[in-house]
Amino acid sequence: MAKPSVFITRSIPEPGIVLLQDAGLLVHSNPQPRTLQPQELRKEVARHDAVICHMTDRIDDALLAAAAPRCRIFATCSVGYDHIDVAAAARRGIVIANTPDVLTESTADLAWTLMLAAARRAGEGERVVRAGQWRGWGMMDFLGTDVHGKTLGIVGAGRIGTAVARRATGFNMRIFYHARSDKQAMQAIGAQRVPLSTLLEQSDFVSLHVPLTEETRNLIDERAIAHMKRDAILINTARGAVVDQDALIRALAEGRIFAAGLDVYPSEPSIPTELLSLENVVLLPHIGSATVATRTEMAKMAARNVIAVLNGNEPPNPVRATA
Ligand code: NAP
């Protein structure tokens, strides 16, 4: 009998591939260092029993239709699954699985990288040094804002939001969170649940950790930004479309908030020139989970999800369609 085969849409760390091979699966990978076009991807998924994909692949009903009936699972190397039509997959009997938990701490570290860099104008300072324009120490130069002792507002108090908040206790910060229900882990570190408008009005740092859903798309729009303090800093490591990018650009350009730190954008990898030209924003290329250890764990987790389903079992990390 032919061995079942797995298609990997773009390269993953080797330990994930080794797990698949040790489980007796044939592994085929996209050899190109780029995301496949929808028509290329459609051709590939039809020929395999399982797919390991990424948040850059659009797994819509048309793609799932091409994958069925042979393909039994799409295992995404991400915790977010806004790129997948989970309901369509369920209708077609295709399992969806993701990689929660293993990327929580690395992504929380990155949110803090952005908070500290935006508060202390690190990007701006580095650009000046690299351009050979630094004229030496100046009492009045590069004045930023403190992080310690300030108020942090967490929007989306799940795994990553809570990990970001936990770090804030070491900076002696007051912590607010916005959620649809009380979160015990947040309460345990003294964080207080408040309505979004209160959080925006009273926080010095607002850090976004909600998944992208119809409810959270453009959650931080012109109106929400208008609630923020003039010296507040907005951090987004969730998904780009949670923020109205044009409204944020206007607010930053007009000095209506102090700064922003972004890891994610609505139309990656495209970033408007207006945003690129602003000094008061730190821009990173979607690297929340990008450490060797974390990406390796994500690859192994995706592999385990595939192996379980091809062996006729439930995957360790299924994503279920919500009604
Ligand atoms: P999680 O544990 O599911 O946490 C998300 C939280 O958001 C949940 O606690 C949920 O709580 C809350 N939430 C959902 N809808 C909400 C709404 N409308 N209003 C307020 N709260 C809402 O997910 P996670 O593991 O922390 O990951 C969060 C997101 O981070 C992912 O979905 C992904 O998009 C993003 N991410 C980005 C990177 C990166 O590289 N930058 C890396 C990893 C993850 P309730 O359901 O109880 O309301």
Coordinates of C-alpha atoms and ligand atoms in Angstrom, one line a residue:
M1 CA 0.0 0.0 0.0
A2 CA 1.3 3.5 -0.9
K3 CA 2.4 5.6 2.1
P4 CA 0.2 8.5 3.0
S5 CA 1.7 11.9 1.9
V6 CA 1.9 15.3 3.5
F7 CA 2.3 18.6 1.7
I8 CA 4.1 21.4 3.5
T9 CA 3.2 24.8 1.9
R10 CA 6.4 26.5 3.0
S11 CA 9.5 25.3 4.8
I12 CA 9.3 24.3 8.5
P13 CA 12.1 23.4 10.9
E14 CA 13.6 19.9 10.3
P15 CA 12.5 18.2 13.5
G16 CA 8.9 18.5 12.3
I17 CA 9.8 16.8 9.0
V18 CA 11.7 14.1 10.9
L19 CA 8.6 13.3 13.0
L20 CA 6.5 12.9 9.9
Q21 CA 9.1 10.7 8.2
D22 CA 9.5 8.6 11.4
A23 CA 5.7 8.0 11.3
G24 CA 6.1 6.5 7.9
L25 CA 4.7 9.5 5.9
L26 CA 6.0 10.8 2.6
V27 CA 6.8 14.5 2.9
H28 CA 6.6 16.9 0.0
S29 CA 7.5 20.6 0.5
N30 CA 7.1 23.7 -1.5
P31 CA 10.8 24.2 -2.4
Q32 CA 10.4 28.0 -3.1
P33 CA 11.0 30.6 -0.4
R34 CA 7.6 32.2 -1.1
T35 CA 3.9 31.6 -0.5
L36 CA 2.2 29.7 -3.3
Q37 CA -0.4 31.4 -5.4
P38 CA -4.0 30.0 -4.9
Q39 CA -4.0 28.1 -8.2
E40 CA -0.6 26.5 -7.4
L41 CA -1.7 25.6 -3.9
R42 CA -5.0 24.1 -5.2
K43 CA -3.1 21.8 -7.5
E44 CA -0.8 20.6 -4.6
V45 CA -3.5 20.0 -1.9
A46 CA -5.5 17.7 -4.2
R47 CA -2.6 15.2 -4.3
H48 CA -1.9 14.7 -0.6
D49 CA -3.5 13.2 2.5
A50 CA -2.6 16.1 4.8
V51 CA -1.4 19.6 4.5
I52 CA 0.8 21.6 6.9
C53 CA 0.1 25.3 6.2
H54 CA 0.8 28.8 7.5
M55 CA -1.1 32.0 8.2
T56 CA 0.0 33.3 4.8
D57 CA -2.0 30.6 3.0
R58 CA -5.7 31.4 2.4
I59 CA -7.6 28.2 3.2
D60 CA -11.0 29.1 1.8
D61 CA -13.9 26.9 0.6
A62 CA -12.5 26.7 -3.0
L63 CA -9.2 25.4 -1.7
L64 CA -10.9 22.9 0.7
A65 CA -13.1 21.7 -2.2
A66 CA -9.9 21.0 -4.2
A67 CA -8.4 19.2 -1.2
A68 CA -11.4 17.0 -0.6
P69 CA -12.0 14.1 -0.6
R70 CA -8.4 12.9 -0.3
C71 CA -7.0 15.4 2.2
R72 CA -8.0 14.8 5.8
I73 CA -6.3 17.6 7.7
F74 CA -4.9 21.1 7.4
A75 CA -2.5 21.7 10.3
T76 CA -1.6 25.3 10.5
C77 CA 1.7 26.4 12.1
S78 CA 0.0 29.2 14.0
V79 CA -2.4 29.7 16.8
G80 CA -4.5 32.1 14.8
Y81 CA -6.8 30.6 12.2
D82 CA -8.5 33.6 10.7
H83 CA -7.0 32.5 7.3
I84 CA -9.0 29.3 7.4
D85 CA -12.7 28.8 6.7
V86 CA -13.2 26.4 9.6
A87 CA -16.9 26.0 9.0
A88 CA -16.3 25.0 5.4
A89 CA -13.7 22.5 6.5
A90 CA -16.1 20.9 8.9
R91 CA -18.8 20.7 6.2
R92 CA -16.3 18.9 4.0
G93 CA -15.1 16.6 6.8
I94 CA -11.6 18.1 6.9
V95 CA -10.0 18.5 10.3
I96 CA -8.3 21.8 11.2
A97 CA -5.6 21.9 13.9
N98 CA -3.3 24.7 15.2
T99 CA -0.4 25.3 17.5
P100 CA -1.5 27.0 20.7
D101 CA 0.6 27.5 23.9
V102 CA 4.0 26.8 22.5
L103 CA 4.3 30.3 21.0
T104 CA 2.7 32.2 24.0
E105 CA 5.9 33.2 25.8
S106 CA 7.9 34.2 22.7
T107 CA 5.0 36.3 21.4
A108 CA 4.6 38.0 24.8
D109 CA 8.4 38.8 24.8
L110 CA 7.9 40.4 21.4
A111 CA 5.0 42.5 22.6
W112 CA 7.4 43.8 25.3
T113 CA 10.1 44.4 22.7
L114 CA 7.7 46.7 21.0
M115 CA 6.5 48.4 24.2
L116 CA 10.0 49.2 25.3
A117 CA 11.2 50.2 21.9
A118 CA 8.3 52.5 21.2
A119 CA 8.4 54.1 24.7
R120 CA 12.2 54.8 24.5
R121 CA 12.2 55.7 20.8
A122 CA 14.7 52.9 20.2
G123 CA 14.0 52.6 16.4
E124 CA 14.4 56.4 15.9
G125 CA 17.6 56.4 17.9
E126 CA 19.0 53.4 16.0
R127 CA 18.2 55.1 12.6
V128 CA 20.1 58.2 13.7
V129 CA 23.2 56.2 14.8
R130 CA 23.3 54.1 11.6
A131 CA 22.9 57.1 9.4
G132 CA 26.0 58.7 11.1
Q133 CA 23.9 61.6 12.3
W134 CA 24.4 61.2 16.0
R135 CA 26.1 64.4 17.4
G136 CA 26.7 63.0 20.9
W137 CA 24.8 62.9 24.2
G138 CA 22.3 65.7 24.7
M139 CA 20.2 66.3 27.8
M140 CA 17.1 67.1 25.7
D141 CA 17.6 64.5 23.0
F142 CA 15.4 61.4 22.4
L143 CA 13.2 61.9 25.4
G144 CA 10.7 59.0 25.6
T145 CA 8.3 57.8 28.2
D146 CA 8.8 55.5 31.2
V147 CA 7.3 52.0 31.2
H148 CA 7.8 51.1 34.9
G149 CA 5.0 52.3 37.1
K150 CA 2.6 53.0 34.3
T151 CA -0.8 51.5 33.4
L152 CA -1.0 48.6 30.9
G153 CA -4.3 47.8 29.2
I154 CA -4.6 44.3 27.8
V155 CA -7.3 43.8 25.1
G156 CA -7.9 40.0 24.8
A157 CA -6.9 38.3 28.0
G158 CA -6.1 34.8 26.7
R159 CA -2.8 33.0 26.7
I160 CA -0.7 35.7 25.2
G161 CA -2.5 38.6 26.8
T162 CA -2.0 37.0 30.2
A163 CA 1.7 36.3 29.6
V164 CA 2.2 40.0 28.6
A165 CA 0.4 41.1 31.8
R166 CA 2.5 38.8 34.0
R167 CA 5.7 40.4 32.8
A168 CA 4.2 43.8 33.7
T169 CA 4.2 42.9 37.4
G170 CA 8.0 43.1 37.3
F171 CA 7.7 46.7 36.0
N172 CA 5.4 47.6 38.8
M173 CA 2.5 48.4 36.5
R174 CA -1.2 48.8 37.1
I175 CA -3.0 46.3 34.8
F176 CA -6.4 46.6 33.2
Y177 CA -7.9 44.1 30.9
H178 CA -10.9 43.9 28.5
A179 CA -12.5 40.6 28.0
R180 CA -16.0 39.1 27.5
S181 CA -15.7 37.2 30.8
D182 CA -13.7 37.4 34.0
K183 CA -10.2 35.8 33.7
Q184 CA -9.0 34.1 36.9
A185 CA -5.3 34.2 35.8
M186 CA -5.6 38.0 35.3
Q187 CA -7.3 38.5 38.6
A188 CA -4.6 36.4 40.3
I189 CA -2.0 39.0 39.3
G190 CA -4.1 41.9 40.4
A191 CA -5.4 42.9 37.0
Q192 CA -8.8 44.6 36.9
R193 CA -11.4 43.9 34.2
V194 CA -12.9 47.1 32.8
P195 CA -14.9 48.1 29.7
L196 CA -12.9 48.8 26.6
S197 CA -13.6 52.6 26.7
T198 CA -12.3 52.8 30.3
L199 CA -9.2 50.8 29.4
L200 CA -8.5 53.1 26.4
E201 CA -9.0 56.2 28.5
Q202 CA -6.8 55.2 31.4
S203 CA -4.0 53.1 29.9
D204 CA -0.5 54.4 29.1
F205 CA 0.1 51.2 27.0
V206 CA -2.7 49.3 25.1
S207 CA -1.6 45.9 23.9
L208 CA -3.9 43.9 21.6
H209 CA -4.2 40.1 21.9
V210 CA -7.6 39.2 20.5
P211 CA -8.0 36.8 17.6
L212 CA -9.2 38.4 14.3
T213 CA -12.9 37.7 14.1
E214 CA -15.9 39.6 12.6
E215 CA -16.3 41.1 16.2
T216 CA -12.7 42.3 16.5
R217 CA -12.1 43.5 12.9
N218 CA -11.3 47.3 13.3
L219 CA -11.9 47.1 17.0
I220 CA -9.4 49.9 17.4
D221 CA -10.9 52.4 15.0
E222 CA -11.0 56.3 14.9
R223 CA -13.5 56.4 17.8
A224 CA -11.5 54.0 19.9
I225 CA -8.2 55.9 19.3
A226 CA -10.0 59.1 20.2
H227 CA -10.5 57.6 23.7
M228 CA -6.7 57.1 24.2
K229 CA -4.4 59.4 26.1
R230 CA -2.2 61.8 24.1
D231 CA 0.9 60.1 25.5
A232 CA -0.4 56.5 25.1
I233 CA 1.3 53.8 23.1
L234 CA -0.6 51.2 21.1
I235 CA 1.0 47.7 20.6
N236 CA -0.4 45.2 18.1
T237 CA 1.0 41.7 17.9
A238 CA -2.5 40.2 17.2
R239 CA -3.6 40.7 13.6
G240 CA -3.3 43.8 11.5
A241 CA -7.0 44.1 10.7
V242 CA -7.9 44.5 14.4
V243 CA -6.7 48.1 14.0
D244 CA -8.0 50.6 11.4
Q245 CA -4.6 51.3 9.9
D246 CA -5.6 54.6 8.2
A247 CA -7.0 55.9 11.5
L248 CA -3.8 54.9 13.3
I249 CA -1.6 56.6 10.7
R250 CA -3.6 59.8 11.1
A251 CA -3.5 59.7 14.9
L252 CA 0.3 59.1 14.9
A253 CA 0.9 61.8 12.3
E254 CA -1.1 64.3 14.2
G255 CA 0.4 63.4 17.6
R256 CA -2.9 62.3 19.0
I257 CA -1.1 59.3 20.6
F258 CA 2.6 59.2 21.5
A259 CA 3.6 56.1 19.5
A260 CA 2.8 52.6 18.3
G261 CA 4.6 49.3 18.0
L262 CA 3.4 46.9 15.3
D263 CA 4.2 43.4 14.3
V264 CA 1.2 42.8 12.1
Y265 CA -0.6 44.7 9.3
P266 CA -3.9 44.3 7.4
S267 CA -2.3 43.5 4.0
E268 CA 1.0 41.9 4.8
P269 CA 3.7 42.4 3.5
S270 CA 2.5 45.7 2.1
I271 CA 2.9 48.7 4.4
P272 CA 1.7 52.2 3.4
T273 CA 4.5 54.7 2.8
E274 CA 2.8 57.1 5.2
L275 CA 3.3 54.6 8.0
L276 CA 6.9 53.9 6.9
S277 CA 7.7 57.6 7.0
L278 CA 6.6 58.1 10.6
E279 CA 9.3 58.2 13.3
N280 CA 6.9 57.4 16.2
V281 CA 6.1 53.8 15.2
V282 CA 8.2 50.7 15.6
L283 CA 7.6 48.3 12.7
L284 CA 8.5 44.6 12.8
P285 CA 7.9 42.0 10.1
H286 CA 5.4 39.6 11.9
I287 CA 8.0 37.8 14.0
G288 CA 6.0 37.2 17.2
S289 CA 6.8 33.5 17.4
A290 CA 10.1 33.7 15.5
T291 CA 12.6 32.1 17.8
V292 CA 14.4 28.8 16.8
A293 CA 13.0 27.0 19.8
T294 CA 9.4 28.2 19.4
R295 CA 9.2 27.7 15.6
T296 CA 10.7 24.2 16.2
E297 CA 8.0 23.3 18.7
M298 CA 5.3 24.7 16.4
A299 CA 6.6 22.5 13.5
K300 CA 6.6 19.4 15.8
M301 CA 3.1 20.2 17.0
A302 CA 1.8 20.6 13.5
A303 CA 3.4 17.2 12.6
R304 CA 1.8 15.5 15.6
N305 CA -1.6 16.9 14.6
V306 CA -1.1 15.4 11.1
I307 CA 0.1 12.0 12.4
A308 CA -2.8 11.7 14.8
V309 CA -5.4 12.3 12.1
L310 CA -3.8 10.1 9.5
N311 CA -3.7 7.3 12.2
G312 CA -7.5 7.8 12.6
N313 CA -7.2 9.7 15.9
E314 CA -8.3 13.1 17.2
P315 CA -5.4 15.7 16.7
P316 CA -4.0 17.0 20.0
N317 CA -4.9 20.6 19.0
P318 CA -8.2 20.6 17.0
V319 CA -9.8 23.9 15.9
R320 CA -13.6 23.6 16.1
A321 CA -16.1 25.6 14.0
T322 CA -18.2 27.9 16.3
A323 CA -21.9 28.0 15.6
Ligands
NAP1 P1 -6.4 33.0 23.1 O1 -5.7 32.3 24.2 O2 -7.5 32.4 22.4 O3 -6.8 34.4 23.6 C1 -7.6 35.3 22.9 C2 -8.5 36.0 23.9 O4 -9.3 37.0 23.2 C3 -9.4 35.0 24.6 O5 -9.2 35.1 25.9 C4 -10.8 35.6 24.2 O6 -11.5 35.5 25.4 C5 -10.5 37.0 23.8 N1 -11.5 37.5 22.9 C6 -12.0 37.0 21.8 N2 -12.9 37.8 21.2 C7 -12.9 38.9 22.0 C8 -13.7 40.1 21.9 N3 -14.5 40.3 20.9 N4 -13.5 41.0 22.9 C9 -12.7 40.8 23.9 N5 -11.9 39.7 24.0 C10 -12.1 38.7 23.0 O7 -5.3 33.3 21.9 P2 -3.7 33.5 22.1 O8 -3.0 32.2 22.0 O9 -3.5 34.4 23.2 O10 -3.5 34.3 20.7 C11 -4.1 35.5 20.5 C12 -3.9 36.0 19.0 O11 -2.6 36.4 18.9 C13 -4.0 34.9 18.0 O12 -5.4 34.7 17.6 C14 -3.2 35.4 16.8 O13 -4.0 36.1 15.9 C15 -2.2 36.4 17.5 N6 -0.8 35.9 17.4 C16 0.1 36.6 16.8 C17 1.4 36.2 16.7 C18 2.5 37.0 16.0 O14 3.4 36.4 15.4 N7 2.4 38.3 16.0 C19 1.8 35.0 17.3 C20 0.9 34.3 18.0 C21 -0.5 34.7 18.0 P3 -13.1 35.2 25.5 O15 -13.3 34.2 24.4 O16 -13.3 34.6 26.8 O17 -13.7 36.5 25.3

